[in-house]
Coordinates of C-alpha atoms and ligand atoms in Angstrom, one line a residue:
X1 CA 0.0 0.0 -0.1
X2 CA 3.1 2.4 -0.1
X3 CA 4.4 4.6 -2.6
X4 CA 7.6 3.2 -3.9
X5 CA 9.7 6.5 -3.7
X6 CA 8.4 8.1 -0.6
X7 CA 7.4 5.1 1.2
X8 CA 4.1 6.5 2.2
X9 CA 0.8 4.8 1.8
X10 CA -1.5 6.4 -1.1
X11 CA -4.3 8.4 0.1
X12 CA -6.3 7.1 -2.9
X13 CA -6.0 3.7 -1.6
X14 CA -7.8 4.3 1.6
X15 CA -11.5 3.3 2.4
X16 CA -13.8 5.0 4.5
X17 CA -12.9 2.6 7.4
X18 CA -9.2 2.5 7.0
X19 CA -9.1 6.2 7.1
X20 CA -11.5 6.3 9.9
X21 CA -9.2 3.9 11.9
X22 CA -6.1 5.8 11.1
X23 CA -7.7 9.1 12.4
X24 CA -9.0 7.5 15.4
X25 CA -5.4 6.4 16.4
X26 CA -4.7 10.2 16.3
X27 CA -7.8 11.1 18.6
X28 CA -9.5 12.9 15.4
X29 CA -13.4 12.7 15.4
X30 CA -15.1 10.1 13.2
X31 CA -16.5 12.5 10.6
X32 CA -12.9 13.8 9.6
X33 CA -12.4 10.7 7.3
X34 CA -15.6 11.5 5.4
X35 CA -14.6 15.3 5.1
X36 CA -11.1 14.3 3.8
X37 CA -12.7 11.9 1.2
X38 CA -15.1 14.3 0.3
X39 CA -12.2 16.9 -0.6
X40 CA -10.5 14.1 -2.7
X41 CA -13.5 12.5 -4.7
X42 CA -16.1 15.6 -4.3
X43 CA -13.9 18.6 -4.6
X44 CA -10.9 17.1 -6.4
X45 CA -8.2 18.4 -4.0
X46 CA -4.8 17.9 -5.1
X47 CA -3.4 17.8 -1.5
X48 CA -4.0 18.7 2.2
X49 CA -3.4 22.3 1.6
X50 CA -6.6 22.9 -0.2
X51 CA -8.7 21.3 2.7
X52 CA -9.4 24.6 4.4
X53 CA -12.1 23.0 6.9
X54 CA -9.3 20.7 8.5
X55 CA -7.0 22.2 11.3
X56 CA -3.5 22.9 10.2
X57 CA -1.9 20.2 12.4
X58 CA -4.1 17.6 10.8
X59 CA -3.4 18.8 7.3
X60 CA 0.2 18.7 8.1
X61 CA -0.1 15.3 9.3
X62 CA -1.9 14.2 6.1
X63 CA 1.0 15.6 4.1
X64 CA 3.6 14.0 6.2
X65 CA 1.7 10.5 6.3
X66 CA 0.1 10.2 2.8
X67 CA 1.3 10.2 -0.7
X68 CA -1.4 12.5 -2.9
X69 CA 0.1 12.1 -6.1
X70 CA 0.8 8.7 -7.2
X71 CA 0.7 9.0 -11.0
X72 CA 1.9 11.9 -13.1
X73 CA 0.9 12.3 -16.8
X74 CA 3.7 12.1 -19.3
X75 CA 2.1 12.2 -22.6
X76 CA -1.2 12.1 -24.2
X77 CA -1.8 10.6 -27.4
X78 CA -5.2 11.1 -29.6
X79 CA -6.2 8.7 -32.5
X80 CA -9.1 10.3 -34.7
X81 CA -10.6 12.3 -31.9
X82 CA -12.3 9.1 -30.8
X83 CA -9.6 7.7 -28.5
X84 CA -7.2 9.6 -26.0
X85 CA -4.5 7.4 -24.6
X86 CA -2.5 8.6 -21.8
X87 CA 0.8 7.5 -20.3
X88 CA 1.3 7.8 -16.6
X89 CA 4.6 7.5 -14.6
X90 CA 4.5 5.9 -11.3
X91 CA 6.4 6.8 -8.1
X92 CA 8.9 4.3 -9.2
X93 CA 9.3 5.9 -12.8
X94 CA 7.4 2.7 -14.1
X95 CA 4.9 3.4 -17.0
X96 CA 1.2 2.4 -17.4
X97 CA -1.5 3.7 -19.7
X98 CA -5.1 4.8 -19.3
X99 CA -7.4 5.2 -22.3
X100 CA -10.4 7.2 -22.9
X101 CA -12.7 6.1 -25.9
X102 CA -15.5 8.0 -27.4
X103 CA -17.6 5.9 -29.8
X104 CA -20.7 7.8 -31.3
X105 CA -23.8 5.8 -30.4
X106 CA -25.9 4.9 -33.5
X107 CA -28.8 6.8 -34.1
X108 CA -28.2 9.1 -31.2
X109 CA -26.0 11.8 -33.0
X110 CA -22.6 13.3 -32.7
X111 CA -23.3 15.0 -29.4
X112 CA -24.1 12.0 -27.3
X113 CA -21.2 9.6 -27.8
X114 CA -20.7 6.7 -25.4
X115 CA -17.7 7.6 -23.4
X116 CA -15.5 4.6 -21.7
X117 CA -12.3 4.5 -19.5
X118 CA -9.9 1.6 -19.9
X119 CA -7.7 1.3 -16.9
X120 CA -4.5 -0.7 -16.2
X121 CA -4.0 -3.1 -13.0
X122 CA -0.4 -4.1 -13.4
X123 CA 2.8 -3.0 -14.9
X124 CA 3.3 -5.5 -17.6
X125 CA 1.9 -8.9 -17.5
X126 CA 3.1 -12.2 -16.8
X127 CA 0.6 -14.1 -18.8
X128 CA 2.3 -13.8 -22.1
X129 CA -0.4 -14.1 -24.7
X130 CA 1.5 -14.4 -28.1
X131 CA -0.4 -11.4 -29.7
X132 CA -0.3 -8.7 -26.7
X133 CA 2.2 -6.0 -26.3
X134 CA 1.6 -5.9 -22.6
X135 CA 2.9 -9.4 -22.1
X136 CA 6.1 -8.7 -24.4
X137 CA 8.3 -7.4 -21.7
X138 CA 6.9 -9.5 -19.0
X139 CA 5.5 -8.6 -15.6
X140 CA 7.1 -6.0 -13.7
X141 CA 4.8 -5.4 -10.6
X142 CA 1.2 -5.1 -9.3
X143 CA -0.4 -1.8 -9.2
X144 CA -1.7 -0.5 -5.7
X145 CA -5.3 0.3 -5.2
X146 CA -4.5 3.9 -5.0
X147 CA -2.6 3.9 -8.3
X148 CA -5.6 2.2 -9.8
X149 CA -8.1 4.8 -8.7
X150 CA -5.8 7.7 -9.4
X151 CA -6.0 6.8 -13.1
X152 CA -9.6 8.0 -12.9
X153 CA -8.5 11.0 -11.3
X154 CA -6.2 11.7 -14.1
X155 CA -9.1 11.0 -16.5
X156 CA -11.4 13.7 -14.7
X157 CA -8.5 16.2 -14.7
X158 CA -8.1 15.4 -18.7
X159 CA -11.7 15.8 -19.4
X160 CA -12.5 19.1 -17.6
X161 CA -9.7 20.6 -15.4
X162 CA -11.9 23.2 -13.9
X163 CA -15.1 21.0 -12.9
X164 CA -14.6 20.7 -9.2
X165 CA -16.4 17.4 -8.4
X166 CA -14.5 14.5 -9.8
X167 CA -17.4 11.9 -8.8
X168 CA -19.5 14.2 -11.2
X169 CA -17.1 14.5 -14.0
X170 CA -16.7 10.6 -13.8
X171 CA -20.5 10.1 -14.0
X172 CA -20.5 11.6 -17.3
X173 CA -18.8 8.3 -18.4
X174 CA -20.9 5.3 -19.6
X175 CA -18.3 2.6 -18.6
X176 CA -15.2 1.8 -16.9
X177 CA -13.4 -1.3 -18.4
X178 CA -10.5 -3.0 -16.7
X179 CA -8.9 -4.1 -20.0
X180 CA -5.8 -2.0 -19.9
X181 CA -2.1 -3.3 -19.0
X182 CA -2.1 -6.4 -16.8
X183 CA -4.2 -9.3 -15.8
X184 CA -6.7 -7.8 -13.2
X185 CA -7.6 -11.0 -11.5
X186 CA -3.8 -11.9 -10.8
X187 CA -3.9 -8.4 -8.7
X188 CA -7.1 -9.5 -7.1
X189 CA -7.2 -7.7 -3.7
X190 CA -5.8 -4.3 -4.9
X191 CA -8.3 -4.5 -7.7
X192 CA -11.3 -5.2 -5.5
X193 CA -10.2 -2.3 -3.2
X194 CA -9.8 0.0 -5.9
X195 CA -13.3 -1.1 -7.4
X196 CA -14.8 -0.7 -4.1
X197 CA -13.7 3.1 -3.8
X198 CA -14.5 3.8 -7.3
X199 CA -18.1 2.2 -6.4
X200 CA -18.6 3.8 -2.9
X201 CA -20.9 6.7 -2.5
X202 CA -18.3 8.4 -0.4
X203 CA -15.6 7.7 -3.2
X204 CA -16.2 8.2 -7.0
X205 CA -19.8 6.7 -6.8
X206 CA -19.6 4.7 -9.9
X207 CA -22.1 2.0 -10.4
X208 CA -20.7 -1.7 -10.4
X209 CA -22.9 -2.5 -13.3
X210 CA -21.1 0.0 -15.5
X211 CA -17.6 -1.6 -14.6
X212 CA -16.3 -4.6 -16.6
X213 CA -13.4 -6.8 -15.7
X214 CA -11.7 -8.5 -18.4
X215 CA -9.8 -11.7 -17.7
X216 CA -7.5 -14.0 -19.6
X217 CA -9.3 -16.8 -17.8
X218 CA -8.0 -17.4 -14.1
X219 CA -10.6 -19.9 -13.4
X220 CA -10.5 -19.8 -9.7
X221 CA -10.4 -16.1 -9.4
X222 CA -13.6 -15.9 -11.8
X223 CA -15.3 -18.2 -9.1
X224 CA -14.3 -16.1 -6.4
X225 CA -15.3 -12.9 -8.2
X226 CA -18.6 -14.6 -8.6
X227 CA -19.5 -14.5 -4.9
X228 CA -18.5 -10.8 -4.6
X229 CA -21.6 -8.5 -3.4
X230 CA -20.7 -5.9 -6.0
X231 CA -22.2 -6.9 -9.2
X232 CA -19.4 -6.2 -12.0
X233 CA -19.7 -7.2 -15.6
X234 CA -17.4 -9.8 -16.7
X235 CA -15.4 -10.4 -20.1
X236 CA -13.5 -13.5 -21.0
X237 CA -10.6 -13.3 -23.1
X238 CA -11.2 -16.5 -25.2
X239 CA -9.3 -16.2 -28.5
X240 CA -9.5 -19.8 -29.2
X241 CA -12.6 -22.0 -29.1
X242 CA -10.7 -25.1 -28.7
X243 CA -7.8 -25.9 -26.4
X244 CA -5.7 -26.7 -29.3
X245 CA -5.9 -23.4 -30.9
X246 CA -6.3 -21.6 -27.6
X247 CA -3.1 -22.7 -26.0
X248 CA -1.0 -22.1 -29.2
X249 CA -1.6 -18.3 -28.4
X250 CA -2.5 -18.3 -24.7
X251 CA -0.2 -20.1 -22.4
X252 CA -2.7 -19.6 -19.6
X253 CA -4.8 -22.2 -21.4
X254 CA -2.5 -24.9 -20.2
X255 CA -3.2 -24.2 -16.5
X256 CA -6.9 -23.3 -17.0
X257 CA -8.2 -25.1 -19.9
X258 CA -11.4 -24.7 -21.3
X259 CA -13.2 -27.6 -19.2
X260 CA -12.2 -25.5 -16.1
X261 CA -12.6 -22.0 -17.5
X262 CA -16.2 -22.5 -19.0
X263 CA -17.9 -23.8 -15.9
X264 CA -16.5 -20.9 -13.9
X265 CA -17.7 -18.5 -16.5
X266 CA -21.2 -20.3 -16.4
X267 CA -21.2 -20.0 -12.5
X268 CA -20.5 -16.2 -12.7
X269 CA -23.2 -15.7 -15.4
X270 CA -25.8 -17.6 -13.5
X271 CA -25.0 -16.0 -10.2
X272 CA -25.4 -12.6 -11.6
X273 CA -28.1 -13.4 -13.8
X274 CA -26.5 -11.0 -16.7
X275 CA -24.8 -11.9 -20.2
X276 CA -21.1 -12.1 -20.0
X277 CA -18.9 -11.1 -23.0
X278 CA -16.6 -13.4 -24.7
X279 CA -13.7 -11.4 -26.5
X280 CA -12.3 -13.1 -29.6
X281 CA -9.4 -11.6 -31.4
X282 CA -9.5 -12.6 -35.0
X283 CA -6.0 -13.7 -36.4
X284 CA -5.5 -15.0 -39.6
X285 CA -5.1 -18.5 -40.0
X286 CA -4.7 -19.0 -36.3
X287 CA -8.2 -18.9 -35.0
X288 CA -10.4 -17.4 -37.8
X289 CA -11.7 -20.7 -39.4
X290 CA -15.2 -21.4 -39.9
X291 CA -14.6 -24.4 -37.6
X292 CA -13.5 -22.2 -34.9
X293 CA -16.6 -20.2 -35.6
X294 CA -19.0 -23.0 -35.1
X295 CA -17.2 -24.2 -32.0
X296 CA -17.4 -20.6 -30.6
X297 CA -21.0 -20.5 -31.3
X298 CA -21.6 -23.8 -29.2
X299 CA -19.6 -22.2 -26.3
X300 CA -21.6 -18.8 -26.5
X301 CA -25.0 -20.4 -26.7
X302 CA -24.2 -22.7 -23.7
X303 CA -23.0 -19.7 -21.6
X304 CA -25.7 -17.4 -23.1
X305 CA -22.7 -14.8 -23.8
X306 CA -22.3 -12.0 -26.1
X307 CA -19.3 -12.3 -28.6
X308 CA -17.0 -9.3 -29.3
X309 CA -15.0 -10.0 -32.3
X310 CA -11.7 -7.9 -32.3
X311 CA -9.7 -8.0 -35.7
X312 CA -5.9 -8.3 -34.4
X313 CA -4.4 -5.1 -34.1
X314 CA -0.8 -5.2 -35.3
X315 CA 2.0 -5.1 -32.5
X316 CA 5.5 -4.2 -33.8
X317 CA 7.7 -7.1 -33.8
X318 CA 4.9 -9.7 -34.0
X319 CA 4.1 -11.9 -37.0
X320 CA 0.3 -12.1 -36.9
X321 CA -2.0 -10.6 -39.5
X322 CA -5.5 -9.4 -39.3
X323 CA -8.1 -11.2 -41.7
X324 CA -9.7 -9.5 -44.5
X325 CA -13.0 -7.9 -44.0
X326 CA -14.9 -10.6 -45.8
X327 CA -13.4 -13.2 -43.8
X328 CA -14.2 -11.4 -40.5
X329 CA -17.8 -11.1 -41.9
X330 CA -18.0 -14.9 -42.6
X331 CA -16.8 -15.7 -39.2
X332 CA -19.4 -13.4 -37.6
X333 CA -22.2 -14.5 -39.9
X334 CA -21.8 -18.3 -38.7
X335 CA -22.2 -17.0 -35.1
X336 CA -25.3 -15.0 -36.1
X337 CA -26.8 -18.0 -38.0
X338 CA -26.7 -19.9 -34.9
X339 CA -28.4 -17.0 -32.7
X340 CA -25.2 -15.7 -31.2
X341 CA -25.2 -12.0 -30.6
X342 CA -21.9 -11.2 -31.8
X343 CA -20.3 -7.7 -32.9
X344 CA -17.3 -6.9 -34.5
X345 CA -15.1 -3.8 -33.3
X346 CA -14.4 -1.9 -36.4
X347 CA -14.2 1.7 -35.0
X348 CA -10.9 3.4 -35.5
X349 CA -10.5 4.7 -32.1
X350 CA -10.5 1.1 -30.7
X351 CA -7.3 0.2 -32.5
X352 CA -5.3 2.2 -30.0
X353 CA -7.3 0.7 -27.3
X354 CA -7.1 -2.9 -28.2
X355 CA -3.4 -2.9 -28.4
X356 CA -3.0 -1.4 -24.7
X357 CA 0.6 -1.6 -23.9
X358 CA 2.0 -0.4 -27.0
X359 CA 2.4 3.1 -26.2
X360 CA 4.2 2.3 -23.0
X361 CA 6.7 -0.1 -25.1
X362 CA 7.4 2.7 -27.6
X363 CA 7.8 5.4 -25.0
X364 CA 10.2 3.1 -22.7
X365 CA 12.4 3.1 -25.9
X366 CA 12.5 6.8 -25.9
X367 CA 12.3 7.5 -22.1
X368 CA 14.2 10.5 -20.5
X369 CA 12.9 12.9 -23.1
X370 CA 9.7 13.6 -21.8
X371 CA 8.9 15.5 -18.5
X372 CA 6.1 14.5 -16.3
X373 CA 3.0 16.8 -15.7
X374 CA 1.7 16.9 -12.2
X375 CA -2.3 16.8 -11.8
X376 CA -3.0 20.4 -10.4
X377 CA -5.7 21.1 -8.1
X378 CA -8.6 23.3 -9.1
X379 CA -7.7 26.6 -10.4
Ligands
SAH401 N1 -5.3 -9.3 -19.1 C1 -6.7 -8.9 -19.3 C2 -7.1 -7.8 -19.6 C3 -6.3 -6.8 -20.5 S1 -5.9 -7.3 -22.0 C4 -7.3 -9.8 -20.4 O1 -6.5 -10.5 -21.1 O2 -8.6 -10.0 -20.8 C5 -7.5 -6.5 -22.7 C6 -8.2 -7.0 -24.1 O3 -7.1 -6.6 -25.2 C7 -7.7 -8.6 -24.3 O4 -9.3 -9.0 -24.7 C8 -6.9 -8.8 -25.1 O5 -6.9 -10.1 -25.7 C9 -6.9 -7.8 -26.1 N2 -5.7 -7.4 -27.0 C10 -4.5 -7.6 -26.4 N3 -3.5 -7.6 -27.6 C11 -4.3 -7.3 -28.6 C12 -4.0 -7.0 -30.2 N4 -2.8 -7.0 -30.5 N5 -4.9 -7.0 -30.7 C13 -6.5 -6.9 -30.3 N6 -6.8 -7.0 -29.1 C14 -5.6 -7.2 -28.2
SF4_402 FE1 -1.6 -10.3 -20.2 FE2 -4.1 -9.9 -21.1 FE3 -2.2 -9.1 -22.6 FE4 -2.8 -11.9 -22.1 S1 -3.9 -10.1 -23.2 S2 -0.7 -10.8 -22.0 S3 -3.4 -11.6 -20.1 S4 -2.8 -8.3 -20.6

């Protein structure tokens, strides 16, 4: 729970209970914790100096005890006005990515686009999927809860640096997807702590039903997640409809093969009474055969799951190729003929999202050139 450079715990990783307990040790009244969290999430204070209804000694103690700026914005990159991707520097100089996706909603007009934030949960990833930039450089470390939460504070700042209420700014987003760098369920406790802060009324007050966790298929953790009281949505990165095809590109399939993963996914969807999503990257001659489509249709029908087809996004240094559009359509047609609800991600802006991890990889090569930009408080 500590910042790796200052050694201090991160204030954005504290819950109402944990902060109340810390303050009680100092003999502070119970309502102080709520006041502090209100400053952080409702008034977007950048540090204790702005918390003007707290005594000076309490503000000094907060500054001494906690880290308030666990991430700094390094670089913002936009793709065709649809996607904004930014690179954040952590206390130990490591880099992560956070993405904002603005997808126009069909039939609603340009002014009401669907806004989604994509957040990271680890630096790098240990699972080594053969098509993924995040897995290329291996796993470096887990993110702390406060580093996960602070990505959303950065997003609110990016969207509108002047709106005082971070929770209101975040409310303008339709969804949060945990699909950035890392395997979220391999950092289970920090993830759940962060999501409970995002979800809490005293925190960012963002509904659990609008939060989707994407996993490469850690079956035991999927079962554990099914028992959590907060009803998050689940997406499974399937990418292969048989063990044979799946384990060629996803080493995790050897540990948790389909006969273990699919029942866990089914248990999740039955407990929550809600459709899960199967993500399926289409890679030419690897998993895009019509046989794979037929097998995928069986799985999706059995799980009553939605299928999201993602044409492979090129990663520098990897040999894979995206199938042609007619081939993608033929694959989708097989699913639809069999009654499966399936979409193909074609929007330009999604390219940059689908290959989370790439911006970090490129920037690490050129590091040292860009200076960090701290998050400022209100003007
Ligand atoms: N580790 C989790 C979440 C992060 S990956 C998971 O694997 O689900 C988020 C999504 O991006 C996954 O569906 C992943 O398979 C996909 N992805 C990774 N590399 C990609 C690429 N080159 N093209 C398209 N999608 C990719
Ligand atoms: Fe890790 Fe997900 Fe990338 Fe696989 S797809 S290497 S699990 S981030």
